[in-house]
CSV table of C-alpha atoms and ligand atoms in Angstrom, one decimal:
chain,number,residue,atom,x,y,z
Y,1,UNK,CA,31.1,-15.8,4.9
Y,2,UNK,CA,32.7,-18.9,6.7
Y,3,UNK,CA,30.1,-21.3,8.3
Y,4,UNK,CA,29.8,-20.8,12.0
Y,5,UNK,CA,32.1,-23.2,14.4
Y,6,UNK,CA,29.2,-24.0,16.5
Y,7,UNK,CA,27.7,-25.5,13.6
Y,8,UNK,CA,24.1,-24.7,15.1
Y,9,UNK,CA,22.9,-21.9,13.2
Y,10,UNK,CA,24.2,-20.9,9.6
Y,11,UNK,CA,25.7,-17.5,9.3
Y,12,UNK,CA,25.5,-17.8,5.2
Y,13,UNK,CA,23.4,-15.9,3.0
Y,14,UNK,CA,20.5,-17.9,1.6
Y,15,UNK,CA,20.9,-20.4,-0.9
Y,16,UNK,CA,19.0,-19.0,-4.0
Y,17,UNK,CA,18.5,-19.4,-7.4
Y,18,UNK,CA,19.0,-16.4,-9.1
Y,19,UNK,CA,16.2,-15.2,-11.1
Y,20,UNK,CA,17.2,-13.0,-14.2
Y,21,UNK,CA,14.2,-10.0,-14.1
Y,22,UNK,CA,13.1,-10.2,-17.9
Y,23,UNK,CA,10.8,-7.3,-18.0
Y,24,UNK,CA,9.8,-4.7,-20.6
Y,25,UNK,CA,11.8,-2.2,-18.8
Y,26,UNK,CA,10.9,1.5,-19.3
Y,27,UNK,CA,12.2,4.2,-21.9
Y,28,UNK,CA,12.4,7.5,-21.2
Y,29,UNK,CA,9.9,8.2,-24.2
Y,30,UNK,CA,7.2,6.1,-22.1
Y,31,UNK,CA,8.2,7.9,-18.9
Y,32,UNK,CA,5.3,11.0,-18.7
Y,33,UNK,CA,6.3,14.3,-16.8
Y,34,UNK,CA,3.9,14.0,-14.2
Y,35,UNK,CA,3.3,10.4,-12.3
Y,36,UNK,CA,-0.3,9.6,-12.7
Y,37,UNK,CA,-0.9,8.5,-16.0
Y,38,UNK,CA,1.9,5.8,-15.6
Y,39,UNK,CA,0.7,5.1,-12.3
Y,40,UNK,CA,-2.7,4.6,-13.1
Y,41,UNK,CA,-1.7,2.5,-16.4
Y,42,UNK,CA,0.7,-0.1,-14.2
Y,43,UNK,CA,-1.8,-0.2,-11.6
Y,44,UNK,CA,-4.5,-1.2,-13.7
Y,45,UNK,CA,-2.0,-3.4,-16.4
Y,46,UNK,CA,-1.5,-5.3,-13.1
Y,47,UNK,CA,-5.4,-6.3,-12.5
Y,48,UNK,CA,-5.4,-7.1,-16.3
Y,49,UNK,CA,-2.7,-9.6,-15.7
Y,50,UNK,CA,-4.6,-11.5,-12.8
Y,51,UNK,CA,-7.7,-11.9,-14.5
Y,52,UNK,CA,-6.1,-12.8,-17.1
Y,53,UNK,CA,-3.2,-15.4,-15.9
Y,54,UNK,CA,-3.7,-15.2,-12.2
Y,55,UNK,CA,-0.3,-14.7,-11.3
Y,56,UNK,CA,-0.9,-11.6,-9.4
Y,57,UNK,CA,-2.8,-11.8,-7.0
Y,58,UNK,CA,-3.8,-8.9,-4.6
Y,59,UNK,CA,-2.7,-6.7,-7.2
Y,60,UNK,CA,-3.7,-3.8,-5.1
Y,61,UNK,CA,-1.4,-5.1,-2.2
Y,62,UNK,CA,0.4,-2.0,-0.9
Y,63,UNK,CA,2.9,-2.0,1.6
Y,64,UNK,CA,2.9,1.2,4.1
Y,65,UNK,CA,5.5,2.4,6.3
Y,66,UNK,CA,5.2,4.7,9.0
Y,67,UNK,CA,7.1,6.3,11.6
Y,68,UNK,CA,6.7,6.2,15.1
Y,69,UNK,CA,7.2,8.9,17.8
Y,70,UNK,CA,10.9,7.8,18.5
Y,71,UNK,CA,11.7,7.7,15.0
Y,72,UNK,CA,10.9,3.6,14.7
Y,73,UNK,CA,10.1,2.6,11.0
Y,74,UNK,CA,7.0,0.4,10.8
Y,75,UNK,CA,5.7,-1.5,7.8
Y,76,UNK,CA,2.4,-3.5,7.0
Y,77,UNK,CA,0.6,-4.4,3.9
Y,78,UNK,CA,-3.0,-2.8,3.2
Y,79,UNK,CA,-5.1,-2.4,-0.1
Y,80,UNK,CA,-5.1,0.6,-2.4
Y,81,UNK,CA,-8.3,1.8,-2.4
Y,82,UNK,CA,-8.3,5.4,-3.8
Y,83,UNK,CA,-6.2,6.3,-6.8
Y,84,UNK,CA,-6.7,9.7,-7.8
Y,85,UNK,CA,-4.7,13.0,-8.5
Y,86,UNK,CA,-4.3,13.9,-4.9
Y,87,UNK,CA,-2.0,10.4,-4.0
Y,88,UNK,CA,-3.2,7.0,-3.2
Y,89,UNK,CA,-5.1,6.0,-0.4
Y,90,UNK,CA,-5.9,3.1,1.7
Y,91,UNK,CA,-8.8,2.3,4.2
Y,92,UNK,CA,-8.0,1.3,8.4
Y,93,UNK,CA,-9.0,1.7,11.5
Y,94,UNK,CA,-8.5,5.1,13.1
Y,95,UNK,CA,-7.8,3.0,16.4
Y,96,UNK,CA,-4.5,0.9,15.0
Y,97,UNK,CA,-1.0,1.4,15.6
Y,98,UNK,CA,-0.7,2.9,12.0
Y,99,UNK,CA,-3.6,5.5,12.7
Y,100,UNK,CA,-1.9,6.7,16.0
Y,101,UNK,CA,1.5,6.9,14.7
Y,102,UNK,CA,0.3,9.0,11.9
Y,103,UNK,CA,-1.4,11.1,14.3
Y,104,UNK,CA,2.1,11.6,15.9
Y,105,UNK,CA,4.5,11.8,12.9
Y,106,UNK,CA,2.1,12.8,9.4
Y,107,UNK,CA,5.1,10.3,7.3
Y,108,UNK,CA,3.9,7.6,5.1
Y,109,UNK,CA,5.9,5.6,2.8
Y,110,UNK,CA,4.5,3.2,0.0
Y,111,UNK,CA,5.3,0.5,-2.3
Y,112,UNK,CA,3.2,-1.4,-4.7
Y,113,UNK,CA,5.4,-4.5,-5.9
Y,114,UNK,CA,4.1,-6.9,-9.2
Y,115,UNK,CA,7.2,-9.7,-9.0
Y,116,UNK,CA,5.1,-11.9,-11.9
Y,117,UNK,CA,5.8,-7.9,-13.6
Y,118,UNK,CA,9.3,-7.2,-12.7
Y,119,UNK,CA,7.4,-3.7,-11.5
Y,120,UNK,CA,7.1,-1.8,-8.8
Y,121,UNK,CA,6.5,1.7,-7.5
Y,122,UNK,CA,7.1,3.6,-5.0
Y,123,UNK,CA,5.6,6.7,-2.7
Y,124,UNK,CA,6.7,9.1,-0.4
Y,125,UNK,CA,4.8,12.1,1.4
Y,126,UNK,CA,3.0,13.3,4.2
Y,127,UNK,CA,0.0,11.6,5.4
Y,128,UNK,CA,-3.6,13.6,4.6
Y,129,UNK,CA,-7.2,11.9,5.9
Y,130,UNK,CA,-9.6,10.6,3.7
Y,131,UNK,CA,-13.1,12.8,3.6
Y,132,UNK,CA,-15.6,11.8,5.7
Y,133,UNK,CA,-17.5,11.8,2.0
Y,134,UNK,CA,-15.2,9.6,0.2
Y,135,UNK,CA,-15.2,7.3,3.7
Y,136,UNK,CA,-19.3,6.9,3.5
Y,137,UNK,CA,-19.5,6.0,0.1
Y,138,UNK,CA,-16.5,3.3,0.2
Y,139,UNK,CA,-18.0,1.9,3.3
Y,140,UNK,CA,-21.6,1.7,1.9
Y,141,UNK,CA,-20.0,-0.8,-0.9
Y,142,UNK,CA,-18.1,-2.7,1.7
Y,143,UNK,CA,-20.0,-6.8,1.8
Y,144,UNK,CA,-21.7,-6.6,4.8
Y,145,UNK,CA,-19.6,-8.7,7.2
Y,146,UNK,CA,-16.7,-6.4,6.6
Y,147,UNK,CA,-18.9,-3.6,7.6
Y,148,UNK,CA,-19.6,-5.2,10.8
Y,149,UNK,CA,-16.2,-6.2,11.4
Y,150,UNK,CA,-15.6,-2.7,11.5
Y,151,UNK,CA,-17.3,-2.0,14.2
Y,152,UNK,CA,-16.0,-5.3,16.3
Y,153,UNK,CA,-12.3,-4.9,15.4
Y,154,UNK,CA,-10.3,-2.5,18.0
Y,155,UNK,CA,-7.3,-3.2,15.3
Y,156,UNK,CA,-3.6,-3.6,16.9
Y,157,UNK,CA,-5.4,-3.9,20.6
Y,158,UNK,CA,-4.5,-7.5,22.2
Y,159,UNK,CA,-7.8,-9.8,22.1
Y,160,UNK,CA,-8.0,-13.1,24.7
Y,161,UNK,CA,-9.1,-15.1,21.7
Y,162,UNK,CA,-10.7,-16.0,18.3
Y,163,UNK,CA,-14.1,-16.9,20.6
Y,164,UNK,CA,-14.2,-13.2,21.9
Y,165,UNK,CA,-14.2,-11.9,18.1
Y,166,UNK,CA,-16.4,-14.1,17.6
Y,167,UNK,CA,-19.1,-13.3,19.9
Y,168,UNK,CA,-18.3,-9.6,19.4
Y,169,UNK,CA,-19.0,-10.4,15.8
Y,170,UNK,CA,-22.5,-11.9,16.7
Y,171,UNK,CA,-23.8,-9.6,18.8
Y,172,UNK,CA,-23.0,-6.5,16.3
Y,173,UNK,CA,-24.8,-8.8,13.4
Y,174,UNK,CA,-27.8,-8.7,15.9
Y,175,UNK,CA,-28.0,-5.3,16.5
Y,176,UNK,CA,-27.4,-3.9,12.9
Y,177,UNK,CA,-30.7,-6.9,11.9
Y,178,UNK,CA,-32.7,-5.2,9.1
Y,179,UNK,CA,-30.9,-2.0,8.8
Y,180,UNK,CA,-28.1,-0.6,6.9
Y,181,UNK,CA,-24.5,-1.0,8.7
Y,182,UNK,CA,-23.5,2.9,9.5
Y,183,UNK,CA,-19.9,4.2,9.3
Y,184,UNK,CA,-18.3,3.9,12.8
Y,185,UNK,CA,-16.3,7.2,13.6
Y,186,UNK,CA,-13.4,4.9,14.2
Y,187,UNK,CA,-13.2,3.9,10.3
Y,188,UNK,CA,-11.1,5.8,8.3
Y,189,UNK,CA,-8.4,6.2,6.1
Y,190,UNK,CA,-5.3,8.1,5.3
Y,191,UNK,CA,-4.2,9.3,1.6
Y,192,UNK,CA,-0.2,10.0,0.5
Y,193,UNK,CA,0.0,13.5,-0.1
Y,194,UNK,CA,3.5,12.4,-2.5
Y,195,UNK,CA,6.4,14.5,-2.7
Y,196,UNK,CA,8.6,11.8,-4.6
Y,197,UNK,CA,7.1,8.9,-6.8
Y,198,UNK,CA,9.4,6.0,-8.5
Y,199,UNK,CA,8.9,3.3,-11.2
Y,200,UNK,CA,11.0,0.4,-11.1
Y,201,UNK,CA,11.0,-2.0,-14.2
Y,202,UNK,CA,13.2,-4.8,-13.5
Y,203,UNK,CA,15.7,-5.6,-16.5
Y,204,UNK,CA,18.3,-8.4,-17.0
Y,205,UNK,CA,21.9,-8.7,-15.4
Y,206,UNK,CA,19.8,-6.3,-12.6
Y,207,UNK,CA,20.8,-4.0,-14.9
Y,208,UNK,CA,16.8,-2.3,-14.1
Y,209,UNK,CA,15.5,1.1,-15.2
Y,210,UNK,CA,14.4,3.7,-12.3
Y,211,UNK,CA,12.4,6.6,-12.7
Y,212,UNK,CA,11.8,9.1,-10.0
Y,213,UNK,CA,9.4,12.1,-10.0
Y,214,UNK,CA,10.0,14.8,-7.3
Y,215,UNK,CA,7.8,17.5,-6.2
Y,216,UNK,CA,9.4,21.2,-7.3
Y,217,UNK,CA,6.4,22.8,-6.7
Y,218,UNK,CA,2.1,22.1,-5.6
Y,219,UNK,CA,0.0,20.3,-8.1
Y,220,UNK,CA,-1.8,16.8,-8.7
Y,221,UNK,CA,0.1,13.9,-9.3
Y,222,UNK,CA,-0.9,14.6,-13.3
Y,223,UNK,CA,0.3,18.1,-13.1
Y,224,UNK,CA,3.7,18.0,-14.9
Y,225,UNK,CA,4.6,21.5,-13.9
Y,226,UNK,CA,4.9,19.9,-10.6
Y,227,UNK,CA,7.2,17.7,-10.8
Y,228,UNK,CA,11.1,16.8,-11.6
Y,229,UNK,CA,11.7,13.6,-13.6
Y,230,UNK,CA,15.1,11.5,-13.7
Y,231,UNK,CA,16.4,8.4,-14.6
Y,232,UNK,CA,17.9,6.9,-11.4
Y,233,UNK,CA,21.2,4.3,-11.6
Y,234,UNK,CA,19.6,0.6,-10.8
C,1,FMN,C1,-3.2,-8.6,1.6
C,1,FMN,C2,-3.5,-7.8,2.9
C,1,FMN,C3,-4.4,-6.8,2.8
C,1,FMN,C4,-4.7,-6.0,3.9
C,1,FMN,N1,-5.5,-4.9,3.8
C,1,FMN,C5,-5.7,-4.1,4.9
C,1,FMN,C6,-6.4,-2.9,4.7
C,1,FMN,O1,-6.8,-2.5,3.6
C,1,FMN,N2,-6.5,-2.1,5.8
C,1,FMN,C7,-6.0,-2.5,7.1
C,1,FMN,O2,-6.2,-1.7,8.0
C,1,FMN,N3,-5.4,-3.6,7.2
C,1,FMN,C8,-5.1,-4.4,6.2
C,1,FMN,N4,-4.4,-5.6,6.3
C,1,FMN,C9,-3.9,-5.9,7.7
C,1,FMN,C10,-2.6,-5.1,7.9
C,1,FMN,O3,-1.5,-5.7,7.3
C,1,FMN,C11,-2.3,-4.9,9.4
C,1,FMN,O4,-2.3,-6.2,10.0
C,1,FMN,C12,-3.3,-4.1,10.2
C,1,FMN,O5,-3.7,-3.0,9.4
C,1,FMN,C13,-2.8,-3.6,11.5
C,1,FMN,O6,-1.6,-2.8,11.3
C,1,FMN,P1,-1.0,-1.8,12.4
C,1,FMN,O7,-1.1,-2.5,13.7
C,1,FMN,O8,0.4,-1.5,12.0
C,1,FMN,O9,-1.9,-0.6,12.4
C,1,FMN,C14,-4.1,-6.4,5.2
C,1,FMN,C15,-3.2,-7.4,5.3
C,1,FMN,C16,-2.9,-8.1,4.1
C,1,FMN,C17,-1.8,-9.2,4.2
């Protein structure tokens, strides 16, 4: 692209330096039939690696799209916070944008990205609430503040200022004095019911390996009767 003739604002790509991806990659011998088990085993290789050399942090960091009800993608970042056969699952308020779009269009998509890895991996599905069980027992092992933030936040609603959360805060510290912080009704969470699961191992020359799990028929994300695997072209 030619730069502009007003000269005011560049119509360029960015300047970068390119970064060759020198991961491991992924073979097709260490590519299971059935997501989980490599899932799980990135997931967890991921919190390894911060502990250990601190370049990843928020290794739980998942991005979620949604869709609203005039077919408008929406993305934030959340944390995983349930990993199990059924999809992965994150923890919000009931009252946010996500929540109500989800309401209105049961989509979620999902990315976990490790740069400091070259890995990532992806999720597609419909969206499925968490159990009011599994709910209580995360939120009994929240710290404290977060548990009264729960009740104080109206997430995604406009607020006049920081002092208003504040006070908010305060006055819900004061009233849950001496006793255990309850669930409120508005605190929940949503899992990914997954149809289509990838792994992405970034390789040199962006020459990467792809894998790609889809759904042929029900089953857990370890049920390899489930599920389709190919290799996908970078
Ligand atoms: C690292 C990180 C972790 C976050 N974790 C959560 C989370 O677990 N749950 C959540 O509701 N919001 C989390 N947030 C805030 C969301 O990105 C977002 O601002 C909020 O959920 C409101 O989104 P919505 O208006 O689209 O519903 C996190 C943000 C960051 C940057």
């Amino acid at each position: 692209m030619s730069e502009p003739s007003d000269g005011m604002i560049p119509r360029t790509p960015i300047r970068v330096e390119h970064l060759d991806y020198t991961g491991g990659g992924l073979a097709e011998a260490e590519v299971p039939a059935a997501p989980f088990a490599l899932v799980t085993e990135w997931v967890a290789a991921a919190r390894t690696r911060q502990l250990d050399r601190g370049d990843v942090p928020e290794p739980l960091s998942i991005a979620v799209a949604t869709v609203d009800g005039e077919g408008r993608p929406d993305v934030r970042t959340v944390l995983l916070r349930f990993l199990d056969p059924r999809g992965p699952g994150f923890v919000t308020s009931l009252e946010s944008a996500k929540s109500a779009q989800l309401r209105e269009v049961p989509a979620l998509a999902a990315t976990l990205t490790w740069p400091a890895m070259f890995r990532a991996i992806r999720f597609r599905g419909r969206a499925e609430p968490i159990g009011e069980e599994e709910l209580d027992l995360y939120f009994a092992g929240r710290p404290r503040g977060s548990q009264i933030s729960a009740w104080v936040s109206h997430q995604s609603a406009p607020v006049g200022g920081r002092e208003e959360l504040e006070q908010a805060w305060a006055r819900a510290e004061e009233r849950f004095e001496g006793r255990a912080v309850p669930r409120p009704g508005t605190w929940g969470g949503w899992r990914i019911v997954c149809d289509a699961v990838e792994a992405w191992a970034g390789r040199s020359n962006r020459l990467h390996d792809r894998f790609r799990w889809s759904r042929v028929d029900e089953g857990g994300l370890d049920d390899p009767a489930a599920w389709r695997r190919e290799r996908l072209q970078p």
